[in-house]
Coordinates of C-alpha atoms in Angstrom, one line a residue:
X1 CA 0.0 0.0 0.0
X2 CA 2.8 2.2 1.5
X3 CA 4.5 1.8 -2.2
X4 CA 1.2 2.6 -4.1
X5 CA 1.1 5.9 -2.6
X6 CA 4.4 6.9 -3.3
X7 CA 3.8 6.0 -7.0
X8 CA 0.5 7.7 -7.0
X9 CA 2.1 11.0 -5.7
X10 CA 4.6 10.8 -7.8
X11 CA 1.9 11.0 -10.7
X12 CA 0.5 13.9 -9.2
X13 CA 3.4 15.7 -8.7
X14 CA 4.5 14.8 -12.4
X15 CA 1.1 16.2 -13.6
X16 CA 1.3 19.5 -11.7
X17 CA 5.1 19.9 -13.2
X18 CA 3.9 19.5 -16.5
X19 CA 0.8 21.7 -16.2
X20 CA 2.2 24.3 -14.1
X21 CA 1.9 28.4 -15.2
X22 CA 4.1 31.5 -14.1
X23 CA 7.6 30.6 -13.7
X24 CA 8.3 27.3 -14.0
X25 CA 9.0 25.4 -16.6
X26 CA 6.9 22.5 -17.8
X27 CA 7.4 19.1 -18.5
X28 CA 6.7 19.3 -22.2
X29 CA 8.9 22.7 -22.5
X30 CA 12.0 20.9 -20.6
X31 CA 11.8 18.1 -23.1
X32 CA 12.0 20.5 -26.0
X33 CA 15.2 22.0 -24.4
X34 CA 16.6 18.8 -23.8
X35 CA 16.2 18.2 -27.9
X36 CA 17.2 21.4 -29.0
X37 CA 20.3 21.0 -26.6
X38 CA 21.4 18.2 -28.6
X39 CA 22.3 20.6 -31.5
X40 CA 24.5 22.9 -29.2
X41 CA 26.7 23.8 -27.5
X42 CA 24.9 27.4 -29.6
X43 CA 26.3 30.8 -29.7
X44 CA 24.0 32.6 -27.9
X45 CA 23.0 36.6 -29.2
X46 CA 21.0 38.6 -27.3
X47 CA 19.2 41.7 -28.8
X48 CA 17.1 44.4 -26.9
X49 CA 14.1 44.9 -29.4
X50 CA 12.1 43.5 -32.4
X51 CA 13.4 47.2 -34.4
X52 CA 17.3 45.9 -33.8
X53 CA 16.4 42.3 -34.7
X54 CA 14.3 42.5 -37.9
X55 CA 17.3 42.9 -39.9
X56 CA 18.9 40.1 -38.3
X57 CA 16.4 37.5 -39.3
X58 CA 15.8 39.0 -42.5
X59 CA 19.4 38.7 -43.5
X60 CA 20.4 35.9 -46.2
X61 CA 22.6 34.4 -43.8
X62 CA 20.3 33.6 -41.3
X63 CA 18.5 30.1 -41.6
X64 CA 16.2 29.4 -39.3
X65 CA 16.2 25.4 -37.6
X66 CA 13.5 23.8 -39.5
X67 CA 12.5 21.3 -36.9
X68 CA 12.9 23.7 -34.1
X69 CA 12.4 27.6 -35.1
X70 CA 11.7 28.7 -31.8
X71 CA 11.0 27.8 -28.5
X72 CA 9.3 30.4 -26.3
X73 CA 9.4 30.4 -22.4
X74 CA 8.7 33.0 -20.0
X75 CA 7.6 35.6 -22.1
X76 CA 10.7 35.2 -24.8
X77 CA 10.7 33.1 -27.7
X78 CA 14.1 31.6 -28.1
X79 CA 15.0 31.5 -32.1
X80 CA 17.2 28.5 -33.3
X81 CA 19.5 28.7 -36.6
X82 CA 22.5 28.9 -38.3
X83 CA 24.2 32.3 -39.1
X84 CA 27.3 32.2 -40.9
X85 CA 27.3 28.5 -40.6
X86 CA 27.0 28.9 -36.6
X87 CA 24.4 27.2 -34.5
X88 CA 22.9 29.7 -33.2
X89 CA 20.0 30.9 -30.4
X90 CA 18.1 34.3 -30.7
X91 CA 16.6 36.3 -28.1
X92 CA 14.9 39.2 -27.7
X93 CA 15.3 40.8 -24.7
X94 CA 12.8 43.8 -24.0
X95 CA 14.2 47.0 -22.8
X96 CA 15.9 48.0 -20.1
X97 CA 18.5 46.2 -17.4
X98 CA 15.9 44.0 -15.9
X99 CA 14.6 42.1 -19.1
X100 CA 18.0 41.8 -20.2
X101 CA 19.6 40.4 -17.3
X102 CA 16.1 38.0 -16.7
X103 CA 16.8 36.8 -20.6
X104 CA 20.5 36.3 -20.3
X105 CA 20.5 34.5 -17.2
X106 CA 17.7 32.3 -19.2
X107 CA 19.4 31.6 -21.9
X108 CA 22.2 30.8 -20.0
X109 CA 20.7 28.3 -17.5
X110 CA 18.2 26.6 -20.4
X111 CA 20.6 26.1 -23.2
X112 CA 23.7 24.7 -24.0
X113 CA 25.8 28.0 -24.5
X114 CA 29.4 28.6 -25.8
X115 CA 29.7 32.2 -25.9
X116 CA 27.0 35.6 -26.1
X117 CA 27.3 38.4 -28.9
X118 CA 25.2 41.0 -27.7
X119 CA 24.1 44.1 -30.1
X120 CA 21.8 47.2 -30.4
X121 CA 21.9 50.3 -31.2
X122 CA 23.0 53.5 -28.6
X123 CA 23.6 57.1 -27.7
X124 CA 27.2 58.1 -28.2
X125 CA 29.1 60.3 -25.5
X126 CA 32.6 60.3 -27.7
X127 CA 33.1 63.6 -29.9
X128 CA 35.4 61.7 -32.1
X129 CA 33.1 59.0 -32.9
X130 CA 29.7 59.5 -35.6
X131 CA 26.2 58.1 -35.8
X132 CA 26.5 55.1 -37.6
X133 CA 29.6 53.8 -36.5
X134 CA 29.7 50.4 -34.6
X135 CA 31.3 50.7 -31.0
X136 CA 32.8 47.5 -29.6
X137 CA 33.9 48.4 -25.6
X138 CA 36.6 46.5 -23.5
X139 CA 34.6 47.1 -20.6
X140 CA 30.4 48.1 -19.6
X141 CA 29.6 49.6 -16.4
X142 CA 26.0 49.4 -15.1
X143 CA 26.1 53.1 -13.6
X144 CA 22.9 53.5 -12.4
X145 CA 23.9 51.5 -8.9
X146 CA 24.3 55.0 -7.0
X147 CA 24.7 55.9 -3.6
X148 CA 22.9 59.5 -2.9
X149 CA 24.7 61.2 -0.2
X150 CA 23.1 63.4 2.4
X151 CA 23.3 67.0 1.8
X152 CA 26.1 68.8 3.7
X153 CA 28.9 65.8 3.7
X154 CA 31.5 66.3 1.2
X155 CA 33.7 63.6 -0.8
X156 CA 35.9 63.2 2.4
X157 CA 33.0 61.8 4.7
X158 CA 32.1 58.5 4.7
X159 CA 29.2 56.8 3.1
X160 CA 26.1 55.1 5.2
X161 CA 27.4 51.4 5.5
X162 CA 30.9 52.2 4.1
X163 CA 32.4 50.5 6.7
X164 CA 30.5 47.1 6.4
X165 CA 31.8 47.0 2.9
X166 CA 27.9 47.3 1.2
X167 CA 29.4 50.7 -0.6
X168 CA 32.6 52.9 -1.4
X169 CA 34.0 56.4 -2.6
X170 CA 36.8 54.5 -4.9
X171 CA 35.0 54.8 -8.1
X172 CA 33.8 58.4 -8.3
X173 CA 30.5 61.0 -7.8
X174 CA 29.0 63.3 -9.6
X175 CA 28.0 66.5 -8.3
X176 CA 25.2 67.6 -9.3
X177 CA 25.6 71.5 -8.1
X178 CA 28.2 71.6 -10.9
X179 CA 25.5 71.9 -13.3
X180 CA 23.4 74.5 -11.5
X181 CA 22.3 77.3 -13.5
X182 CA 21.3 79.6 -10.3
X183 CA 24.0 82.3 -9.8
X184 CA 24.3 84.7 -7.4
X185 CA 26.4 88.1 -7.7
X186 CA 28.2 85.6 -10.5
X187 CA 28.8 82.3 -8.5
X188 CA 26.9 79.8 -9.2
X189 CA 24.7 78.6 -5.6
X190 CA 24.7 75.6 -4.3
X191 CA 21.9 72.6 -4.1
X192 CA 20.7 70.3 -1.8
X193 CA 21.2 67.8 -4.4
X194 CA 24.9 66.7 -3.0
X195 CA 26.7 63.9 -4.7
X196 CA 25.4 60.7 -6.1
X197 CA 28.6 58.2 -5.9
X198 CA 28.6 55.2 -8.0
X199 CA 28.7 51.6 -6.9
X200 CA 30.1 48.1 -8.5
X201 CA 27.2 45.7 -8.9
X202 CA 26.9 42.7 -6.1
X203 CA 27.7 39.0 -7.9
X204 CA 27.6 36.0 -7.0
X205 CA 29.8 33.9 -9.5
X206 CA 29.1 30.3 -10.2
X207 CA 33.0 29.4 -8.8
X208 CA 32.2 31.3 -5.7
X209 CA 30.8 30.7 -2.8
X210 CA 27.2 30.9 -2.8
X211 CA 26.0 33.9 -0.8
X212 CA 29.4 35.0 -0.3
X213 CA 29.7 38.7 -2.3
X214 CA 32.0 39.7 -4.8
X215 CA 32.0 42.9 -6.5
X216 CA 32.5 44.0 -10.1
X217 CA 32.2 47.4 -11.7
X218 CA 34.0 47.7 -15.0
X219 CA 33.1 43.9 -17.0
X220 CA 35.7 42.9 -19.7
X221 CA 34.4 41.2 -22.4
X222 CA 36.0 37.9 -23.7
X223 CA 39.4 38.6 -24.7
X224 CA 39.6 36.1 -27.6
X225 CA 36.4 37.9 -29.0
X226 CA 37.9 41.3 -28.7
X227 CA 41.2 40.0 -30.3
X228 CA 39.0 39.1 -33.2
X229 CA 37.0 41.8 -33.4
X230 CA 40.1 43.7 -34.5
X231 CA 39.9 42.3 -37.6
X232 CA 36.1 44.2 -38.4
X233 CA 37.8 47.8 -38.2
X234 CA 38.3 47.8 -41.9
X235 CA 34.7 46.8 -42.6
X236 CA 33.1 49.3 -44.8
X237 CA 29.4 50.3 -43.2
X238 CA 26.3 52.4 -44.7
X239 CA 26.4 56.0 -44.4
X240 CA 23.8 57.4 -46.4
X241 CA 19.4 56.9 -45.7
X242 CA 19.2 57.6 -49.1
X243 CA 20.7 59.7 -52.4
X244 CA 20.3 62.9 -50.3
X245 CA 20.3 61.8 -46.5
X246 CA 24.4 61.0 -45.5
X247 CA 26.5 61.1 -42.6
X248 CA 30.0 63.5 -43.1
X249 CA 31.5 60.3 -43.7
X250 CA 31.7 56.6 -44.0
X251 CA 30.8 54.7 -41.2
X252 CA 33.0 52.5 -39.0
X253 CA 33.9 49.7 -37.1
X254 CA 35.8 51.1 -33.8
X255 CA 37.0 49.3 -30.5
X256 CA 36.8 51.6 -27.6
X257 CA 37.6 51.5 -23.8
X258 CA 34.2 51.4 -21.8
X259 CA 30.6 51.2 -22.7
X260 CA 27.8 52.1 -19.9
X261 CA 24.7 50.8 -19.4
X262 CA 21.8 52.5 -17.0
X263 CA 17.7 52.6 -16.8
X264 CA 18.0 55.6 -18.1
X265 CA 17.5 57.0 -21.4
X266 CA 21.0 59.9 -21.6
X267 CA 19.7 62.4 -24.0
X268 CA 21.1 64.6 -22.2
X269 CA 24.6 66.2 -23.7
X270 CA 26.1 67.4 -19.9
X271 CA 25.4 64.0 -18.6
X272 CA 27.1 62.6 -21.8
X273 CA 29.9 64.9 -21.6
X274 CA 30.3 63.3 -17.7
X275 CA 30.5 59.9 -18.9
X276 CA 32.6 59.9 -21.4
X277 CA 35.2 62.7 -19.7
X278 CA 34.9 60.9 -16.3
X279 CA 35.1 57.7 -16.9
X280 CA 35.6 57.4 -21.0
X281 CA 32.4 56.0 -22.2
X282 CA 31.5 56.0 -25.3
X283 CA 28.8 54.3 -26.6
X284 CA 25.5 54.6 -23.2
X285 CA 22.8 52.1 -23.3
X286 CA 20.2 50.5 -21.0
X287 CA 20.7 46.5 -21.9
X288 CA 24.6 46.0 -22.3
X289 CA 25.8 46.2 -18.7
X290 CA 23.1 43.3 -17.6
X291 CA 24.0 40.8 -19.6
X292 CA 28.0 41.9 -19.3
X293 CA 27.3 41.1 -15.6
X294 CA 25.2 38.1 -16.0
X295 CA 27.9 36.1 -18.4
X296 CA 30.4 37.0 -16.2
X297 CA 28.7 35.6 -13.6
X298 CA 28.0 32.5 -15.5
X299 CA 32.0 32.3 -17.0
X300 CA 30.4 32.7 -20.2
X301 CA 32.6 34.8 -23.0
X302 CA 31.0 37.5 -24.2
X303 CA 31.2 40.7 -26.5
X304 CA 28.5 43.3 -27.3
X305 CA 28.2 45.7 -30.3
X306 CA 26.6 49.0 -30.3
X307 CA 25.9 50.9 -33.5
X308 CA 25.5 54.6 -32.4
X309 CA 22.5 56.2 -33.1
X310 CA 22.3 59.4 -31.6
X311 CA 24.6 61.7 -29.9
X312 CA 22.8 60.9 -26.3
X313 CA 21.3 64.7 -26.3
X314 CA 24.3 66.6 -28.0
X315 CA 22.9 67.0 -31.6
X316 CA 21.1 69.8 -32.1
X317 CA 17.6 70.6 -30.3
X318 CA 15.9 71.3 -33.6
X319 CA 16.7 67.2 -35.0
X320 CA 16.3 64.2 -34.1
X321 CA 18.9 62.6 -35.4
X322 CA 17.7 59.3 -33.9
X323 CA 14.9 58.7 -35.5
X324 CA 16.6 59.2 -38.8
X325 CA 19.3 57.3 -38.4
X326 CA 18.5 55.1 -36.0
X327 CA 17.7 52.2 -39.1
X328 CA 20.9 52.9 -40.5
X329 CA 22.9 52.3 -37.5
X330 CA 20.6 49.1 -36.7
X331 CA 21.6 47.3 -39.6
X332 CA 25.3 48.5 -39.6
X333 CA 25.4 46.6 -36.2
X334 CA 23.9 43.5 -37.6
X335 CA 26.3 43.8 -41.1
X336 CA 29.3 43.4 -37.8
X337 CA 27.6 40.8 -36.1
X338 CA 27.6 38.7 -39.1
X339 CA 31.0 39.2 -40.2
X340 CA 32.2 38.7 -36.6
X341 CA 30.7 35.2 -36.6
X342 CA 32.3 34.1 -40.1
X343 CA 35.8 35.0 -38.3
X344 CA 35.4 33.7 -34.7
X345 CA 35.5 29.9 -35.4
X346 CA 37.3 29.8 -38.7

């Protein structure tokens, strides 16, 4: 009797698994992944929206898995393929550092992954770069981890919680009275706004001890990718809408020193300027620095390319130079993407 029952709640529990909604995965769905995973290990590449993809799965080179063309859980539908003669697995992200790092760490924990190329469009916050050319950064930064100090402490007082190691001064602040317009017999006045000092994310790596912190800040991408990225700087990109519609010159493929990722839309040009002067950004996004974090995390290697799009509030206040180029720089990123994958494994 004592055996029956154990065989009988093991039925149940076996129905409920495979019925389940909301965030677990069902029976039915874990047997898909288990085929699909015989095709891998994939390059995974991650993507923030449906405007940045389109011309990814609408290029000739993309060929979709006939057997399994997608596979959708939680909300994303995981795309199978070969690109450039790579297996691959497409996902679309949604915006923002959230629904990136939720889609990473999904891909990652679901599918049998060898690497993530991440790539989008963004603001640029470098004077010597263009709209249109494709940024690939050694490092991303999520910089919207902040720490807001109290008004009247300055850069030499300690933080709330310093000492227990939860924050710290050594990466920087930004003062926010150094942008204050007010003036008084020609000085400019002081606000209560303070300093806002910015903070490494918390991780918990998979070779770690779990619940035992680590702390990263600036996240290099793989260095074997970035080796071979070199090669793309000679690629010749799009640079003109149309007969009449051109940027001042060719497009181009550039690797630069830090990228920076926040829930914030910059289009802004003084917040821009700070970036890129304080801590030499140049290409500011909202996805990058989430799944930057996440593959590190996971040991993955990983690499992201941003076309830039706009000038992240420096162009001029009577354009919008995003929405005009924004389609240009979209499929410039995807034209590196491609020829990235035909040189990594060959």
């Amino acid at each position: 009797m004592e055996a029956m029952r154990v065989i009988l709640m093991g039925f149940l529990a076996l129905m409920v698994t495979s019925t389940i909604q909301g965030g677990a995965v069902s029976t039915e769905t874990m047997k898909s992944i288990s085929r699909i995973n015989k095709k891998g290990p994939f390059l995974g590449i991650v993507v923030p929206n449906a405007f940045e993809m389109s011309p990814l799965l609408q290029s000739p080179s993309f060929v979709p898995d006939k057997k399994f063309p997608h596979l959708d859980i939680s909300g994303r539908r995981f795309r199978t393929g070969r690109l450039e003669n790579e297996t691959i697995i497409l996902v679309m992200t949604g915006l923002g550092m959230l629904n990136s790092g939720i889609t990473t760490q999904l891909l990652l924990t679901l599918f049998k992954v060898k690497g993530v190329l991440h790539f989008g469009i963004a603001g640029n916050a470098n004077p010597q770069l263009q709209i249109g050319d494709v940024t690939i950064p050694h490092y991303w930064a999520h910089t919207s981890l902040w720490n807001w100090q109290r008004y009247g402490d300055d850069p030499d007082d300690e933080l709330t919680f310093e000492s227990n190691g939860d924050y710290t001064r050594r990466i920087g602040y930004l003062h926010f009275s150094d942008y204050n317009n007010v003036t008084e017999n020609g000085k400019p006045l002081e606000n209560l706004l303070n300093n806002v000092w910015y903070q490494p994310e918390e991780i918990f790596p998979v070779n770690g001890i779990p619940e035992v912190r680590q702390h990263a800040f600036w996240v290099p991408v793989d260095k074997h990718y970035l080796a071979v990225a070199e090669k793309l700087e000679g690629m010749k990109l799009q640079w003109c809408i149309n007969s009449t519609t051109c940027l001042p010159r060719q497009a181009m493929v550039v690797r630069v020193a830090r990228g920076s990722s926040a829930n914030i839309f910059v289009d802004n040009a003084a917040y821009g300027h700070f970036l890129n002067t304080k801590f030499n950004v140049t290409p500011i996004d909202m996805e990058s620095g989430a799944v930057a974090l996440v593959c590190h995390q996971q040991q993955t290697p990983f690499i992201a390319f941003r076309a830039l799009s706009d000038l992240a509030g420096g162009g001029s206040s009577l354009s919008n130079e995003a929405s005009i180029f924004s389609s240009l720089a979209a499929q410039n990123a995807v034209d590196v993407v491609v020829k990235f994958i035909s040189l990594i494994f060959a």
